[in-house]
mmCIF file of C-alpha atoms in Angstrom:
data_model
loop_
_atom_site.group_PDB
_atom_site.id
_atom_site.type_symbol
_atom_site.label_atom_id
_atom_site.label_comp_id
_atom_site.label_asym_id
_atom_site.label_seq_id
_atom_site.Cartn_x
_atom_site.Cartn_y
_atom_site.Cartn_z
ATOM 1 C CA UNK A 668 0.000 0.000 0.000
ATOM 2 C CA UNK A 669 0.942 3.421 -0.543
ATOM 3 C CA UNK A 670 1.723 5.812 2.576
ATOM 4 C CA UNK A 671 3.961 9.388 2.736
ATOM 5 C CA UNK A 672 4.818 10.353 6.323
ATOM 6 C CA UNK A 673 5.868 13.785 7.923
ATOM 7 C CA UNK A 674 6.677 13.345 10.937
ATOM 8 C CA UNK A 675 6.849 16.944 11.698
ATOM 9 C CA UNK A 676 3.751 18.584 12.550
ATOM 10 C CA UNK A 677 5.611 22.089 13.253
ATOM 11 C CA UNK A 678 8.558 23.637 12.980
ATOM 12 C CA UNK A 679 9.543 27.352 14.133
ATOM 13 C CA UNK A 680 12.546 28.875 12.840
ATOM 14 C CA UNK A 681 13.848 32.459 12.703
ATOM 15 C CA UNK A 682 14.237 34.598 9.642
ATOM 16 C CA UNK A 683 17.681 33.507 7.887
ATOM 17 C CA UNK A 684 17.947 30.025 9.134
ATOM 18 C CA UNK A 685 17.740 26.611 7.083
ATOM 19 C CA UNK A 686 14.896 24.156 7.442
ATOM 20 C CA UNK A 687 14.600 20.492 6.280
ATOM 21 C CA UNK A 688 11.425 19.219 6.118
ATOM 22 C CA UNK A 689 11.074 15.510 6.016
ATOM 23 C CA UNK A 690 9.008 13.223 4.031
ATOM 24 C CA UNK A 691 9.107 9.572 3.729
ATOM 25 C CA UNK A 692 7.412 7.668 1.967
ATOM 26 C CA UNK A 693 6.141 3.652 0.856
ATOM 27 C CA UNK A 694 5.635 2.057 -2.415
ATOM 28 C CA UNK A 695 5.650 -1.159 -3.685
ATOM 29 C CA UNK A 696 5.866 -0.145 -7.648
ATOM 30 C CA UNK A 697 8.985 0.969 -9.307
ATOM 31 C CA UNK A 698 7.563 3.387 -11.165
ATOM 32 C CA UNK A 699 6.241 6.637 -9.272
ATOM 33 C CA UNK A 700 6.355 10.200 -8.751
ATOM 34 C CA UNK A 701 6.709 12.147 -5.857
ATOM 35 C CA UNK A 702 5.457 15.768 -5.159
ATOM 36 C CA UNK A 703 5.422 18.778 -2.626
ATOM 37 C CA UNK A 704 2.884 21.483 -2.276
ATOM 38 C CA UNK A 705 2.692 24.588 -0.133
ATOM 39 C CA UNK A 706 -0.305 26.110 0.965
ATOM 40 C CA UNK A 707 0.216 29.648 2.686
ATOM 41 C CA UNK A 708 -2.368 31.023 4.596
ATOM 42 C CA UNK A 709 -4.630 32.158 1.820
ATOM 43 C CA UNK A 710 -5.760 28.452 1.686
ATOM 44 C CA UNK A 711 -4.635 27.193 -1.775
ATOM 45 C CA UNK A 712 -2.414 24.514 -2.800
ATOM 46 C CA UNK A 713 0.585 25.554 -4.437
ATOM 47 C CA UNK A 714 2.739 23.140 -6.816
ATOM 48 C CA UNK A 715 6.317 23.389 -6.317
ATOM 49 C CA UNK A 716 8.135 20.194 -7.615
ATOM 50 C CA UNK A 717 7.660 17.267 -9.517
ATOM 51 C CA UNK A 718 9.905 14.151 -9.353
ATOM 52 C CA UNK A 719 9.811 10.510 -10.773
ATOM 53 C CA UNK A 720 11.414 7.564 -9.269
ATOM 54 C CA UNK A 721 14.232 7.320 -11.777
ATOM 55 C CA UNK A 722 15.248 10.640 -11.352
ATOM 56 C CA UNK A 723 17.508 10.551 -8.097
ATOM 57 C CA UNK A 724 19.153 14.101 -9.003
ATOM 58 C CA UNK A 725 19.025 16.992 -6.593
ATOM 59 C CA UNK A 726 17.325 19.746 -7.700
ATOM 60 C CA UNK A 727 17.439 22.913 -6.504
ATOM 61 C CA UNK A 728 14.926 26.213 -7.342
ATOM 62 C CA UNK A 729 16.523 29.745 -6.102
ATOM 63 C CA UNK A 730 16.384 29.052 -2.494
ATOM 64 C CA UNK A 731 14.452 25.365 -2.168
ATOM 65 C CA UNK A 732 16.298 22.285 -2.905
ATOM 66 C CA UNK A 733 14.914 18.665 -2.963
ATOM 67 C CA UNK A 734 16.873 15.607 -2.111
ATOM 68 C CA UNK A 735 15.255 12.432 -2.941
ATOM 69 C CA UNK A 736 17.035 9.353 -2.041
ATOM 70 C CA UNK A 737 15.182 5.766 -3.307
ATOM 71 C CA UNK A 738 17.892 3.806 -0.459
ATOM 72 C CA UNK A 739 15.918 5.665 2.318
ATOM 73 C CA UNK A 740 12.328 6.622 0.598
ATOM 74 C CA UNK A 741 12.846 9.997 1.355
ATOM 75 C CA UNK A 742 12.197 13.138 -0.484
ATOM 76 C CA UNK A 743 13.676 16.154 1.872
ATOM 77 C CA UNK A 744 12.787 19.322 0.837
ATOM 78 C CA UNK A 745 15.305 21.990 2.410
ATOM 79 C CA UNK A 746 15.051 25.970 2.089
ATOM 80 C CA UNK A 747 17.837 28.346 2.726
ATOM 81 C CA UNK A 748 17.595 31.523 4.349
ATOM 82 C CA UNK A 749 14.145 31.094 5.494
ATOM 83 C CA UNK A 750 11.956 34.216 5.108
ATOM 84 C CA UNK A 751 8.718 34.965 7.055
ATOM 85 C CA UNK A 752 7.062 34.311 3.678
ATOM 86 C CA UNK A 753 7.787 30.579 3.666
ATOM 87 C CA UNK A 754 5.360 30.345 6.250
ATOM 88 C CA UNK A 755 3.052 27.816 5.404
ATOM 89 C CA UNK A 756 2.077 24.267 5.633
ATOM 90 C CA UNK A 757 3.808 22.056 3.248
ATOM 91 C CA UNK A 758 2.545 18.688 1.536
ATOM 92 C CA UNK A 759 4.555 15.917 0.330
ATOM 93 C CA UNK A 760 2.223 13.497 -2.084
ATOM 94 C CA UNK A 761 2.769 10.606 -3.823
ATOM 95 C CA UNK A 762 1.375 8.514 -6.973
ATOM 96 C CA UNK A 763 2.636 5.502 -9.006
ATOM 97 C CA UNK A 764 2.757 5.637 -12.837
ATOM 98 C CA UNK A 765 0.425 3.512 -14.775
ATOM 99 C CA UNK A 766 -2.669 4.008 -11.999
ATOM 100 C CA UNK A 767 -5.649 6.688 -11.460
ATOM 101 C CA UNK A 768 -3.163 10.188 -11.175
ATOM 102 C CA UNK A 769 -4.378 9.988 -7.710
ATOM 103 C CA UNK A 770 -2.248 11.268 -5.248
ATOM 104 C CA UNK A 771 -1.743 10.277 -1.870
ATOM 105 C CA UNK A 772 -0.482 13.046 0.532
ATOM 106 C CA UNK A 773 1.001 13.384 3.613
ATOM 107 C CA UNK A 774 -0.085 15.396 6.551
ATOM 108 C CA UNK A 775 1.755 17.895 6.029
ATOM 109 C CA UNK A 776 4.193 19.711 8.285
ATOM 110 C CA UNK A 777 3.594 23.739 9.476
ATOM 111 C CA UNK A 778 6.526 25.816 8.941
ATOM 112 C CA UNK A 779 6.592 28.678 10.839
ATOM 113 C CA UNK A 780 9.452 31.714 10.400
ATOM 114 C CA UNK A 781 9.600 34.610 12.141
ATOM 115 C CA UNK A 782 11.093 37.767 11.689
ATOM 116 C CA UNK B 1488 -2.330 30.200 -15.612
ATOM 117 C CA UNK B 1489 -4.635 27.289 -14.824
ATOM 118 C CA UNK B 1490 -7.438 28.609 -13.323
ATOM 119 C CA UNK B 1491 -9.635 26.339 -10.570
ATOM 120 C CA UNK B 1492 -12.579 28.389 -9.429
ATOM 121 C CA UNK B 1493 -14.658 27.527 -6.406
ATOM 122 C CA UNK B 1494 -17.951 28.495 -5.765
ATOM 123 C CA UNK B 1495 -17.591 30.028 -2.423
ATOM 124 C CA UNK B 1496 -14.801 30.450 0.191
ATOM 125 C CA UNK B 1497 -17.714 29.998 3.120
ATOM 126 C CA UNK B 1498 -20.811 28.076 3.013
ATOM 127 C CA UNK B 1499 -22.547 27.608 6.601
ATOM 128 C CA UNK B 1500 -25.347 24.978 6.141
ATOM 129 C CA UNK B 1501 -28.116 23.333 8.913
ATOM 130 C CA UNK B 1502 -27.941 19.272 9.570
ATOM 131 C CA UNK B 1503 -29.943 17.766 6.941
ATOM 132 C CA UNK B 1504 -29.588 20.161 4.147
ATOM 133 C CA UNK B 1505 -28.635 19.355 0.199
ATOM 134 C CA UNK B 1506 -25.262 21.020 -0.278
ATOM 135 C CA UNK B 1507 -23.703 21.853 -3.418
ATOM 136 C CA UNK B 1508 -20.137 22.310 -3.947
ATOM 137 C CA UNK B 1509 -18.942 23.453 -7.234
ATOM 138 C CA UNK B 1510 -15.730 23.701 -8.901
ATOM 139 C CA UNK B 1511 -15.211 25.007 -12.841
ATOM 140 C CA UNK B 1512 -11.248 24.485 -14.348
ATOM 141 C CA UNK B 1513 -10.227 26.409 -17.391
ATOM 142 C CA UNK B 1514 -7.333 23.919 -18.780
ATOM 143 C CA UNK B 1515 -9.484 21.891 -20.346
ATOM 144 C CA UNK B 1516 -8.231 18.903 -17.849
ATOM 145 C CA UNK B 1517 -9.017 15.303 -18.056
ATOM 146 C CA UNK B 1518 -8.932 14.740 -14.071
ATOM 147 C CA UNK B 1519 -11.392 16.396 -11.396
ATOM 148 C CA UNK B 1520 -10.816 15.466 -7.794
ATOM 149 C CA UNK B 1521 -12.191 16.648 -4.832
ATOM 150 C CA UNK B 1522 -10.606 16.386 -1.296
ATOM 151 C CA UNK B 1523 -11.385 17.011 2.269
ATOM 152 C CA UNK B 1524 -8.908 18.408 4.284
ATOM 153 C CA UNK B 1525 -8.776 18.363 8.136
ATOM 154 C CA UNK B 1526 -5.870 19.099 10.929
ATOM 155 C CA UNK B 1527 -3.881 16.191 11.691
ATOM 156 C CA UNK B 1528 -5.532 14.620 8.693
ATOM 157 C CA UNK B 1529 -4.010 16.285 5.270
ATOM 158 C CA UNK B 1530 -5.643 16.056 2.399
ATOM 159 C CA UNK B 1531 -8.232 12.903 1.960
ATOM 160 C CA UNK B 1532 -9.384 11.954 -1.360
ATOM 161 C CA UNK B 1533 -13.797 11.839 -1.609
ATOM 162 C CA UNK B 1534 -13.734 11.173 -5.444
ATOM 163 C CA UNK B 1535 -12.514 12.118 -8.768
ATOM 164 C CA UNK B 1536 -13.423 12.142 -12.055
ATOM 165 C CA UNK B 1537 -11.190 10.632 -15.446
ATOM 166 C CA UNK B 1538 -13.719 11.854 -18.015
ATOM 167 C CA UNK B 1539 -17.542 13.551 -18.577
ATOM 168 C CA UNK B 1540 -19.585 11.444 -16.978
ATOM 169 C CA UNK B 1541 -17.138 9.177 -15.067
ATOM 170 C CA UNK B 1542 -16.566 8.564 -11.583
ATOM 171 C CA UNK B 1543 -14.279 7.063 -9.000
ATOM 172 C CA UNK B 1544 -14.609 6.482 -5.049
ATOM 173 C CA UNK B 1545 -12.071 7.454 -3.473
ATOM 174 C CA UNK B 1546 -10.873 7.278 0.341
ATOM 175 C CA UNK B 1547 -13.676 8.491 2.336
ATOM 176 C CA UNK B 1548 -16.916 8.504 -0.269
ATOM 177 C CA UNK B 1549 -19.155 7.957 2.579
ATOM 178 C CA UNK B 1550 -21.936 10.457 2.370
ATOM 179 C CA UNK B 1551 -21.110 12.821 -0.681
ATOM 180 C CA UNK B 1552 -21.830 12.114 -4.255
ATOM 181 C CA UNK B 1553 -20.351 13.811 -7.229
ATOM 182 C CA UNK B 1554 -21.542 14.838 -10.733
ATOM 183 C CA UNK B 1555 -19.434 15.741 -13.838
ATOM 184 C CA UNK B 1556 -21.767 16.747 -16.877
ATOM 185 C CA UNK B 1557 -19.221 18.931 -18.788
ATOM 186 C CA UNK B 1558 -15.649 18.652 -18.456
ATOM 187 C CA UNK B 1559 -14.821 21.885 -16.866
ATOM 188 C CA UNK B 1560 -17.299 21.168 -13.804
ATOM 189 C CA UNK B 1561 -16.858 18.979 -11.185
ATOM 190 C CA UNK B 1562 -19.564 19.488 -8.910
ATOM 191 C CA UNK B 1563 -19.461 17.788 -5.099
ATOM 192 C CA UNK B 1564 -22.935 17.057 -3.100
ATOM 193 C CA UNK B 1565 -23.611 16.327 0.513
ATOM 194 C CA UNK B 1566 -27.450 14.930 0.319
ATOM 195 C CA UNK B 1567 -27.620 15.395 3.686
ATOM 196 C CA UNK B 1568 -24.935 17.555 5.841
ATOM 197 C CA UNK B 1569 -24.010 16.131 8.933
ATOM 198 C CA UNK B 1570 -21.964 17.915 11.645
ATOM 199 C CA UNK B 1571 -18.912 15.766 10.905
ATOM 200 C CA UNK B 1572 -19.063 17.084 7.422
ATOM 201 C CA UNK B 1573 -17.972 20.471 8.422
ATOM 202 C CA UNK B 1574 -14.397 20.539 6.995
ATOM 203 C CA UNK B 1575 -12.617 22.609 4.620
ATOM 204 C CA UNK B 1576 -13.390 21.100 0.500
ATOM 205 C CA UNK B 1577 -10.638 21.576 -1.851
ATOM 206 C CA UNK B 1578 -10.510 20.967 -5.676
ATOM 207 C CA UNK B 1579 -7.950 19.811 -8.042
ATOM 208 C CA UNK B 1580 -8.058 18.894 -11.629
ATOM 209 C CA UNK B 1581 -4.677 17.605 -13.776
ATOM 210 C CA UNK B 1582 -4.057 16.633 -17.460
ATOM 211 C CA UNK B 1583 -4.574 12.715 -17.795
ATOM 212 C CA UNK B 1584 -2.006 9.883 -17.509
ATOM 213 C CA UNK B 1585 1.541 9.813 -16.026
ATOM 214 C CA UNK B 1586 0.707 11.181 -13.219
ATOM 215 C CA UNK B 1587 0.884 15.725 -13.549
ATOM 216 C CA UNK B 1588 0.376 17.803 -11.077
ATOM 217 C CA UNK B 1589 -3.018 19.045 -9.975
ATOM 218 C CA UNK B 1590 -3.880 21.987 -9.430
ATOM 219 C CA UNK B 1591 -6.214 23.650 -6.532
ATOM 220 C CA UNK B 1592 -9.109 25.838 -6.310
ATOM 221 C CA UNK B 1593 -8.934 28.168 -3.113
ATOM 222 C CA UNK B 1594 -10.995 25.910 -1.198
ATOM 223 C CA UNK B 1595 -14.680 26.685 0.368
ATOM 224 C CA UNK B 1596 -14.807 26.162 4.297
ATOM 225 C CA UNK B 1597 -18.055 24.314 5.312
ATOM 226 C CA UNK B 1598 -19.913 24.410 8.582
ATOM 227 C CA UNK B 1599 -22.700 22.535 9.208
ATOM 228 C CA UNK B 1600 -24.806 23.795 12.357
#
């Protein structure tokens, strides 16, 4: 069965530090993708990355950078030099390849960064 | 931009009422979904549609119904609220196959009284 933890319900941070937030997840298939979200206050889901399962690359986006890493199931998703608009609650989600394009998410952890 | 509209932000409703929750996408997407999303819980699949006219259960279908007439529309329905139905509703639609991201309306925040 498919399952994507975060442990982390909520971290705090202050302006200018790092984060890592975690996300692990199960799969039985070969084939799958791998996601994270943000939804700031406002309410909506925001995409931010995309990954399949033979795709083990870091990638990194300005100040966010993904490391997935298939020996551990984990897809961490780190940003540098928090700012107080990072705060949100972020998603990790998960689907295999070849099924419905359903997603199955995680429940999320709440970043928090203040100024 | 993709566009997901939803009908309202806030809907209070009374136990037993017909509740209609719509959602319109302007990408011309094959997939509709909508989701339920509670704290502690993250999001939980209700159903989603692959096509006009077609329909899948998804986690929790208990209680809600769905109805997908043109492709654009996805329209969610409670036939009868119940207080443990007050949640926040989310929609997503996403192009078909290999899995794509979806993306979400702004939500509409339901209270049943």
């Amino acid at each position: 069965a498919q399952k994507v933890t975060q442990a982390q319900t909520e971290i705090s941070v202050v302006e200018k530090e790092d984060v890592t937030l975690d996300c692990v997840y199960e799969t039985r298939d070969t084939t799958y993708y791998l996601f994270w979200y943000k939804q700031p206050p406002s309410g909506e889901l925001v995409f931010l990355i995309r990954r399949n399962s033979f795709d083990e690359q870091n990638e990194i986006s300005g100040r966010y950078s993904w490391n997935f890493q298939k020996s551990t199931s984990s897809f961490n998703f780190t940003i540098t030099a928090s700012q107080v608009v990072d705060s949100a609650v972020y998603f990790c989600a998960l689907s295999e390849a070849g099924g419905t394009d359903k997603l199955i998410f995680g429940t999320g952890t709440r970043l928090q960064v203040f100024p | 931009d993709v566009k997901v509209t939803q009908s309202s932000r806030y809907l209070v409703k009374r136990t037993g009422e017909k509740v209609f929750l719509e959602c319109v996408q302007d990408m011309d997407h094959e997939n509709m979904f909508w989701y339920r999303q509670d704290p502690g819980l993250g999001l939980r699949l209700i159903y989603f549609s692959y096509d006009v006219k077609m329909k899948e259960k998804g986690d929790i279908p208990e209680g809600y119904s769905v109805s997908r007439e043109k492709k654009e529309r996805f329209s969610l329905i409670l036939e009868s609220a119940s207080t443990n139905q007050t949640s926040m509703y989310l929609c997503a639609s996403s192009f078909a196959g290999n899995p794509y991201e979806q993306y979400f309306g702004p939500g509409t925040r339901l209270t049943v009284t």
